[in-house]
């Protein structure tokens, strides 16, 4: 069996890291901090510089306003994710090589990693509590991973009409990983409108969770 190969992000060497993880091929990380820099910061100027060529390539003012509106909407979404403890966000793009009706098409997904502060408890208790609320989780399972106990679950939701989002069902698959200190919980969430690809996306979440480490795994 060949040894898996990983592309290391610069963040692996940042001091004070609390978690190490890997995402499979097909996921592109979104630079949350860079996109949410204050308007008068150097980071915001870098963003404007990066968008400049795209704006120049759009021949009409309507198209340029549309692009700026999309960037602003994306920043609002990222800000909302950060408010609930999200520290990582990736967009998944995979070819659908299973469904005959969409052969050669593409499947999109959104993966996030979020932290939650919790009441102090043993990790196994926290993993169980995470999926025993009013959320209505389905397909619940408990596993012992290299990083400790974990619970996996699923939800299918439809966005509220007031949200302005398409009224398509969204499959959300969760992995709840208690931190060994007993005071924090990591939530891995993968969302997609490809509800029929439930098994494949659940396998992806398992793969990500199995590679999570709360101690630096690098030599």
Coordinates of C-alpha atoms in Angstrom, one line a residue:
X1 CA 0.0 0.0 0.0
X2 CA 1.4 3.4 -1.0
X3 CA 1.9 6.1 1.6
X4 CA -0.6 9.0 1.2
X5 CA 0.8 12.2 -0.1
X6 CA -0.2 15.6 1.4
X7 CA 0.2 19.2 0.3
X8 CA 1.1 21.2 3.4
X9 CA -0.5 24.6 3.9
X10 CA 1.6 27.3 5.5
X11 CA -0.7 27.3 8.5
X12 CA 0.8 24.0 9.7
X13 CA 3.7 25.9 11.1
X14 CA 1.8 28.7 12.8
X15 CA 2.4 28.9 16.5
X16 CA -0.5 28.1 18.9
X17 CA -2.2 25.6 16.5
X18 CA -5.0 23.6 18.1
X19 CA -5.9 21.2 15.3
X20 CA -4.3 19.6 12.2
X21 CA -6.4 18.1 9.5
X22 CA -6.4 17.3 5.7
X23 CA -9.0 17.7 3.0
X24 CA -9.3 15.3 0.0
X25 CA -8.5 16.4 -3.5
X26 CA -11.2 18.5 -5.1
X27 CA -11.5 21.0 -2.2
X28 CA -10.3 24.6 -2.5
X29 CA -9.7 26.6 0.7
X30 CA -11.3 30.0 1.0
X31 CA -9.0 32.6 2.6
X32 CA -11.5 33.8 5.2
X33 CA -9.2 36.2 7.0
X34 CA -8.0 37.8 3.8
X35 CA -11.5 38.3 2.5
X36 CA -12.7 39.9 5.7
X37 CA -9.9 42.4 6.3
X38 CA -11.1 45.9 7.4
X39 CA -11.7 48.3 4.5
X40 CA -8.7 50.5 5.4
X41 CA -6.3 47.7 6.0
X42 CA -3.4 46.5 3.7
X43 CA -5.2 43.2 3.3
X44 CA -8.3 44.9 1.9
X45 CA -6.1 46.8 -0.6
X46 CA -4.6 43.5 -1.7
X47 CA -8.1 42.2 -2.3
X48 CA -9.1 45.2 -4.4
X49 CA -5.9 44.8 -6.4
X50 CA -6.7 41.1 -7.0
X51 CA -10.2 41.9 -8.2
X52 CA -9.1 44.8 -10.4
X53 CA -8.2 42.8 -13.4
X54 CA -11.6 41.0 -13.2
X55 CA -13.4 44.3 -13.2
X56 CA -11.4 45.6 -16.1
X57 CA -12.3 42.5 -18.1
X58 CA -16.0 43.2 -17.7
X59 CA -17.1 45.6 -20.5
X60 CA -20.2 47.1 -18.9
X61 CA -21.0 48.8 -15.6
X62 CA -23.9 46.5 -14.9
X63 CA -21.6 43.5 -15.0
X64 CA -19.1 45.2 -12.7
X65 CA -21.7 46.0 -10.2
X66 CA -23.0 42.4 -10.3
X67 CA -19.5 41.1 -9.5
X68 CA -19.0 43.5 -6.6
X69 CA -22.4 42.5 -5.3
X70 CA -21.4 38.9 -5.4
X71 CA -18.1 39.6 -3.6
X72 CA -20.1 41.5 -0.9
X73 CA -22.6 38.7 -0.5
X74 CA -19.7 36.2 -0.1
X75 CA -18.2 38.4 2.6
X76 CA -21.5 38.5 4.5
X77 CA -21.7 34.7 4.4
X78 CA -18.1 34.3 5.6
X79 CA -18.7 36.8 8.4
X80 CA -21.7 34.9 9.5
X81 CA -19.7 31.7 9.6
X82 CA -16.9 33.3 11.6
X83 CA -19.5 34.6 14.1
X84 CA -20.4 30.9 14.9
X85 CA -16.8 29.9 15.4
X86 CA -15.8 28.8 11.9
X87 CA -12.1 28.9 11.2
X88 CA -11.8 27.0 7.9
X89 CA -14.0 26.9 4.8
X90 CA -13.5 25.0 1.6
X91 CA -15.5 24.7 -1.7
X92 CA -15.7 21.2 -3.1
X93 CA -15.9 20.5 -6.8
X94 CA -16.1 16.8 -7.9
X95 CA -17.0 15.1 -11.1
X96 CA -20.2 13.0 -10.9
X97 CA -19.0 9.6 -12.2
X98 CA -21.8 7.6 -10.6
X99 CA -25.2 9.1 -11.7
X100 CA -26.1 8.2 -15.3
X101 CA -28.4 11.1 -15.5
X102 CA -25.6 13.6 -14.7
X103 CA -22.7 11.7 -16.2
X104 CA -19.8 14.0 -16.7
X105 CA -21.4 16.7 -14.6
X106 CA -20.1 18.3 -11.5
X107 CA -21.1 18.2 -7.8
X108 CA -20.6 21.1 -5.5
X109 CA -20.2 21.1 -1.7
X110 CA -19.2 23.4 1.2
X111 CA -16.9 22.1 4.0
X112 CA -16.4 24.0 7.2
X113 CA -14.6 23.5 10.5
X114 CA -16.0 25.2 13.5
X115 CA -15.1 25.4 17.2
X116 CA -17.7 25.4 20.1
X117 CA -17.1 26.1 23.7
X118 CA -18.8 23.5 25.9
X119 CA -19.4 22.6 29.5
X120 CA -16.5 20.6 30.8
X121 CA -17.1 16.8 30.3
X122 CA -15.3 13.7 29.2
X123 CA -14.8 13.5 25.4
X124 CA -17.1 10.5 25.0
X125 CA -19.9 12.2 26.9
X126 CA -19.5 15.3 24.7
X127 CA -19.6 13.3 21.5
X128 CA -22.9 11.7 22.6
X129 CA -24.4 15.0 23.8
X130 CA -23.6 16.7 20.5
X131 CA -26.2 14.6 18.6
X132 CA -28.9 14.3 21.3
X133 CA -30.5 17.7 21.0
X134 CA -33.6 19.1 19.2
X135 CA -31.9 19.2 15.8
X136 CA -33.3 15.9 14.6
X137 CA -30.1 14.2 13.5
X138 CA -30.4 11.1 11.5
X139 CA -28.0 8.2 10.7
X140 CA -26.1 8.7 14.0
X141 CA -23.0 6.7 14.7
X142 CA -20.2 6.7 17.3
X143 CA -16.6 5.8 16.5
X144 CA -13.3 5.8 18.2
X145 CA -10.9 7.7 15.9
X146 CA -7.1 8.3 16.3
X147 CA -7.9 11.8 17.8
X148 CA -10.5 10.3 20.2
X149 CA -14.3 9.6 20.4
X150 CA -16.5 11.1 17.7
X151 CA -20.1 11.1 16.6
X152 CA -21.4 11.4 13.0
X153 CA -24.8 12.5 11.9
X154 CA -26.9 13.9 9.1
X155 CA -29.6 16.5 8.5
X156 CA -31.6 17.5 5.3
X157 CA -32.8 21.0 5.4
X158 CA -34.5 23.4 3.0
X159 CA -33.5 27.1 3.2
X160 CA -36.2 29.6 4.4
X161 CA -38.0 31.4 1.6
X162 CA -36.9 34.7 3.2
X163 CA -33.2 33.8 2.8
X164 CA -33.3 34.4 -1.0
X165 CA -31.5 31.1 -1.5
X166 CA -32.8 28.4 -3.9
X167 CA -35.4 26.2 -2.3
X168 CA -33.5 23.0 -2.9
X169 CA -33.0 20.5 -0.1
X170 CA -29.5 20.6 1.4
X171 CA -27.8 17.6 2.9
X172 CA -25.5 18.4 5.9
X173 CA -23.2 15.7 7.3
X174 CA -21.5 16.4 10.6
X175 CA -18.6 15.0 12.6
X176 CA -18.4 16.1 16.2
X177 CA -14.9 15.7 17.6
X178 CA -14.4 16.7 21.3
X179 CA -11.0 18.2 22.2
X180 CA -9.1 16.2 24.7
X181 CA -9.2 19.2 27.2
X182 CA -12.9 18.5 27.6
X183 CA -13.8 22.2 27.1
X184 CA -14.1 22.5 23.4
X185 CA -15.8 20.7 20.5
X186 CA -14.8 20.7 16.8
X187 CA -17.6 20.4 14.3
X188 CA -16.9 19.3 10.8
X189 CA -19.8 20.1 8.4
X190 CA -20.2 19.2 4.8
X191 CA -23.2 20.6 2.9
X192 CA -24.4 19.8 -0.6
X193 CA -27.6 19.8 -2.7
X194 CA -26.5 16.5 -4.1
X195 CA -28.6 14.6 -1.6
X196 CA -28.5 11.4 -3.6
X197 CA -24.7 11.3 -3.1
X198 CA -25.2 10.8 0.6
X199 CA -23.0 7.7 0.9
X200 CA -20.1 9.3 -1.0
X201 CA -20.1 12.5 0.9
X202 CA -20.4 10.7 4.3
X203 CA -17.3 8.7 3.3
X204 CA -15.5 12.0 2.6
X205 CA -16.4 13.3 6.1
X206 CA -15.2 10.1 7.6
X207 CA -11.9 10.4 5.7
X208 CA -11.4 14.0 6.9
X209 CA -12.2 13.1 10.6
X210 CA -9.9 10.2 10.6
X211 CA -7.0 12.4 9.8
X212 CA -7.7 15.0 12.5
X213 CA -5.0 15.4 15.2
X214 CA -5.0 17.7 18.2
X215 CA -1.2 17.3 18.4
X216 CA 1.2 18.4 15.7
X217 CA 1.8 15.2 13.7
X218 CA 4.7 16.7 11.8
X219 CA 8.3 15.8 12.8

